[in-house]
């Protein structure tokens, strides 16, 4: 039986995206908001809205008690966590369960399994799935990190155990750099995820970042929705994503997809999830991590498969069987996404908060805008700089590049600095147009 009401424990464009999915399914929506977001679009679009605290994330969007309290106050049947914040937090998923509220995502136990890096690595090694050499446990000190680095060899990369999105990531080429990076990475992780835990991996140079979207229900049924190419990054933050990948042929796609489903089964994973891989130039691939939530870049998969991933999340959480089989999934055309960030490319991509004076959105065939901003919207310094996503669909990659270039030329946001102009340059780059990319591509242009 479908839910009568869902509380969205998030903000920004993903909260708007979930609200829209719910409305199309006839489900009542409940927004939560901080002091900084009282005029945000997700508050306007929701059927009900509950204030959960001041602007600081730890007192609002990371405050489990306040969010559970809002759900109980409004008699919400379920909570959709979106991405970031508490979306991969074991304690939050468990709090939902303890309060008889459905968490729209994997179980707390699956989150714990995937999040326990030591156990996860051992599980995958037992399955014969290639993983990147690194620490088997959370690193409690820079001394411990140095010992692991001496074993696997420099360069190494530090990563946050509590989440992704580039927070808590630092590369170190020697012991001195590692000691400094450890403190910085741990601090970033605590601010972003409320969890300072760090682990370490051998750093693989010039790889591609390719991920597989999976869906799994509570009856043991799994499918994958092919790959996303996420190699266009800056400081480990994805900026441009596309599906499919020009690097992945059908045989490699099948291989990655089967591997992703094996990983999901190993973690007893249900709902939507993403298995992330680093892939070298010879198509050797290494499992990186499970993203136990909907991804920022999910729209590119939706546009080439025709599958509404957010609605599938809701149906699975409500106890429905997957109504799709692997043979139902066919890729149609090509989709690309640009993350529109309120940052200044001419000032080292520093945040650019302030009031938006006016917006002119692009339109026409094959254009999708996912955003929460509007004229006179105040971009605050309290949260992630993502203010929207420009997504295009076309018949093939060259056509998608042309369509994105056209859309970017129409897109205007006045009052703050954004990444729109920067993307115009990227889409004119010869190597980008040829698909000759890796995770360090942006550092070279």
Coordinates of C-alpha atoms in Angstrom, one line a residue, residues 44-268:
X44 CA 6.2 26.6 -1.2
X45 CA 5.6 23.4 -3.2
X46 CA 5.0 21.1 -0.3
X47 CA 1.6 20.5 1.2
X48 CA 2.9 21.1 4.7
X49 CA 6.1 22.5 6.1
X50 CA 7.8 22.3 9.5
X51 CA 10.6 24.6 10.8
X52 CA 13.4 22.5 12.2
X53 CA 16.0 25.0 13.5
X54 CA 18.5 27.7 12.7
X55 CA 20.6 28.0 9.6
X56 CA 23.5 25.8 10.8
X57 CA 23.1 22.3 9.4
X58 CA 24.0 20.6 12.7
X59 CA 21.1 22.4 14.3
X60 CA 18.6 21.7 11.5
X61 CA 19.2 19.3 8.6
X62 CA 21.6 17.2 10.6
X63 CA 19.4 17.3 13.7
X64 CA 17.9 13.8 13.9
X65 CA 15.6 14.6 16.9
X66 CA 14.1 17.6 15.2
X67 CA 13.4 15.8 12.0
X68 CA 11.9 12.8 13.6
X69 CA 9.8 15.2 15.8
X70 CA 8.6 16.9 12.6
X71 CA 7.6 13.6 11.1
X72 CA 5.7 12.5 14.2
X73 CA 4.0 15.9 14.5
X74 CA 2.7 15.6 11.0
X75 CA 2.0 11.9 11.1
X76 CA 4.3 11.2 8.1
X77 CA 4.3 7.6 7.0
X78 CA 7.8 7.8 5.6
X79 CA 10.9 10.0 5.3
X80 CA 12.8 10.6 2.1
X81 CA 16.3 11.7 3.0
X82 CA 17.4 13.0 -0.4
X83 CA 21.2 13.1 -0.8
X84 CA 23.9 14.5 1.6
X85 CA 23.0 15.5 5.2
X86 CA 21.5 12.4 6.9
X87 CA 20.9 10.3 3.8
X88 CA 23.5 7.7 4.6
X89 CA 23.4 8.0 8.4
X90 CA 22.9 4.7 10.2
X91 CA 21.5 6.5 13.3
X92 CA 19.0 8.4 11.3
X93 CA 17.8 5.2 9.5
X94 CA 17.5 3.4 12.8
X95 CA 15.7 6.3 14.4
X96 CA 13.1 6.1 11.6
X97 CA 12.7 2.4 12.2
X98 CA 12.5 2.8 16.0
X99 CA 9.7 5.4 15.6
X100 CA 7.7 3.3 13.1
X101 CA 8.5 5.6 10.2
X102 CA 9.6 4.1 6.9
X103 CA 13.1 5.3 5.7
X104 CA 13.0 5.6 1.9
X105 CA 16.4 4.0 1.3
X106 CA 18.3 0.9 2.3
X107 CA 17.9 -0.5 5.8
X108 CA 20.0 0.8 8.7
X109 CA 21.8 -2.6 8.7
X110 CA 22.7 -2.3 5.0
X111 CA 23.9 1.3 5.5
X112 CA 26.1 0.0 8.4
X113 CA 27.4 -2.9 6.2
X114 CA 28.3 -0.6 3.3
X115 CA 29.7 2.0 5.7
X116 CA 31.9 -0.3 7.6
X117 CA 34.9 0.1 5.3
X118 CA 36.9 -2.7 6.9
X119 CA 34.1 -5.3 6.7
X120 CA 33.0 -4.1 3.3
X121 CA 36.5 -4.5 1.8
X122 CA 36.8 -8.0 3.2
X123 CA 33.3 -8.9 1.9
X124 CA 34.2 -7.7 -1.6
X125 CA 37.7 -9.4 -1.6
X126 CA 36.0 -12.6 -0.7
X127 CA 33.7 -12.2 -3.7
X128 CA 36.8 -11.6 -5.9
X129 CA 35.7 -8.0 -6.7
X130 CA 38.7 -5.8 -7.3
X131 CA 39.2 -3.0 -4.8
X132 CA 41.8 -0.3 -4.3
X133 CA 44.5 -1.1 -1.7
X134 CA 44.1 0.9 1.5
X135 CA 43.2 0.9 5.2
X136 CA 41.1 -1.9 6.6
X137 CA 39.8 0.2 9.4
X138 CA 38.9 3.8 10.3
X139 CA 42.1 5.7 10.9
X140 CA 42.3 7.1 14.4
X141 CA 45.4 9.2 13.9
X142 CA 47.8 10.6 11.3
X143 CA 50.4 8.1 12.6
X144 CA 48.1 5.2 11.7
X145 CA 47.5 6.8 8.3
X146 CA 51.2 7.0 7.7
X147 CA 51.7 3.4 8.5
X148 CA 49.1 2.3 6.0
X149 CA 50.6 4.7 3.4
X150 CA 54.0 3.1 3.9
X151 CA 52.4 -0.3 3.1
X152 CA 50.4 0.7 0.0
X153 CA 52.8 3.3 -1.3
X154 CA 52.3 7.0 -2.1
X155 CA 50.4 8.8 -3.5
X156 CA 47.4 8.1 -1.3
X157 CA 44.0 9.6 -0.9
X158 CA 42.1 10.3 2.4
X159 CA 38.3 9.9 2.2
X160 CA 35.4 10.5 4.6
X161 CA 33.7 7.4 6.0
X162 CA 30.5 9.2 6.5
X163 CA 29.7 10.4 3.0
X164 CA 31.0 11.6 -0.4
X165 CA 30.6 14.6 -2.6
X166 CA 34.3 15.5 -2.3
X167 CA 34.1 16.5 1.4
X168 CA 36.9 15.1 3.5
X169 CA 39.0 14.1 0.5
X170 CA 42.7 14.9 0.3
X171 CA 45.7 13.6 -1.7
X172 CA 49.1 13.2 -0.1
X173 CA 52.3 12.5 -2.0
X174 CA 54.5 12.0 1.1
X175 CA 54.4 11.7 4.9
X176 CA 54.5 15.5 5.6
X177 CA 51.6 16.1 3.3
X178 CA 49.6 13.2 4.8
X179 CA 50.0 14.5 8.3
X180 CA 48.6 17.9 7.3
X181 CA 45.9 16.5 5.1
X182 CA 44.6 14.1 7.8
X183 CA 43.6 17.0 10.1
X184 CA 42.0 19.0 7.3
X185 CA 40.1 16.0 5.9
X186 CA 38.8 14.9 9.3
X187 CA 37.6 18.5 10.0
X188 CA 35.8 18.7 6.7
X189 CA 34.1 15.3 7.2
X190 CA 32.8 16.3 10.7
X191 CA 31.3 19.6 9.3
X192 CA 29.7 17.9 6.3
X193 CA 28.5 14.7 7.7
X194 CA 28.7 15.0 11.5
X195 CA 31.3 12.2 11.4
X196 CA 35.1 12.9 11.4
X197 CA 36.1 9.3 10.5
X198 CA 38.6 8.9 7.7
X199 CA 40.0 6.0 5.7
X200 CA 42.8 5.8 3.2
X201 CA 43.3 4.3 -0.3
X202 CA 46.1 4.1 -2.8
X203 CA 45.6 6.9 -5.3
X204 CA 45.2 5.8 -8.9
X205 CA 46.3 8.4 -11.4
X206 CA 44.3 9.7 -14.4
X207 CA 41.3 7.2 -14.0
X208 CA 37.8 7.6 -15.1
X209 CA 35.0 7.7 -12.5
X210 CA 32.2 5.5 -13.8
X211 CA 29.2 4.4 -11.7
X212 CA 26.3 2.0 -12.0
X213 CA 22.8 2.8 -10.9
X214 CA 21.0 -0.2 -9.3
X215 CA 17.5 -0.8 -8.0
X216 CA 16.7 -3.6 -5.6
X217 CA 13.4 -4.6 -4.0
X218 CA 12.6 -6.5 -0.8
X219 CA 11.9 -9.7 -2.8
X220 CA 15.5 -10.3 -4.0
X221 CA 14.9 -8.7 -7.4
X222 CA 17.7 -6.5 -8.8
X223 CA 18.3 -4.5 -12.0
X224 CA 20.9 -2.0 -13.1
X225 CA 20.2 1.1 -15.2
X226 CA 23.6 1.2 -16.9
X227 CA 26.4 3.6 -16.3
X228 CA 27.1 7.2 -15.7
X229 CA 30.3 8.9 -16.7
X230 CA 31.3 11.2 -13.8
X231 CA 35.0 12.0 -14.7
X232 CA 34.6 15.7 -15.1
X233 CA 35.4 16.8 -11.5
X234 CA 37.1 19.5 -9.6
X235 CA 38.4 18.8 -6.1
X236 CA 36.5 15.5 -6.2
X237 CA 33.2 17.3 -6.8
X238 CA 31.4 16.1 -9.9
X239 CA 30.5 18.9 -12.2
X240 CA 29.4 17.3 -15.5
X241 CA 27.9 13.9 -15.8
X242 CA 26.6 11.9 -18.7
X243 CA 24.9 8.6 -19.6
X244 CA 25.9 6.5 -21.3
X245 CA 29.8 6.7 -21.2
X246 CA 31.6 6.9 -24.6
X247 CA 34.3 4.7 -22.9
X248 CA 31.9 1.8 -22.1
X249 CA 31.0 -0.7 -24.8
X250 CA 28.2 -3.2 -24.3
X251 CA 30.4 -6.1 -23.0
X252 CA 32.0 -3.8 -20.4
X253 CA 28.5 -2.4 -19.5
X254 CA 27.3 -6.0 -18.8
X255 CA 30.4 -6.8 -16.8
X256 CA 30.1 -3.6 -14.6
X257 CA 26.3 -4.1 -14.2
X258 CA 26.6 -7.7 -13.0
X259 CA 29.4 -6.7 -10.6
X260 CA 27.3 -3.9 -9.2
X261 CA 24.4 -6.2 -8.6
X262 CA 26.7 -8.8 -6.9
X263 CA 27.9 -6.0 -4.6
X264 CA 24.3 -4.9 -3.8
X265 CA 23.4 -8.5 -2.9
X266 CA 26.4 -8.9 -0.7
X267 CA 25.2 -5.9 1.4
X268 CA 21.5 -7.1 1.4

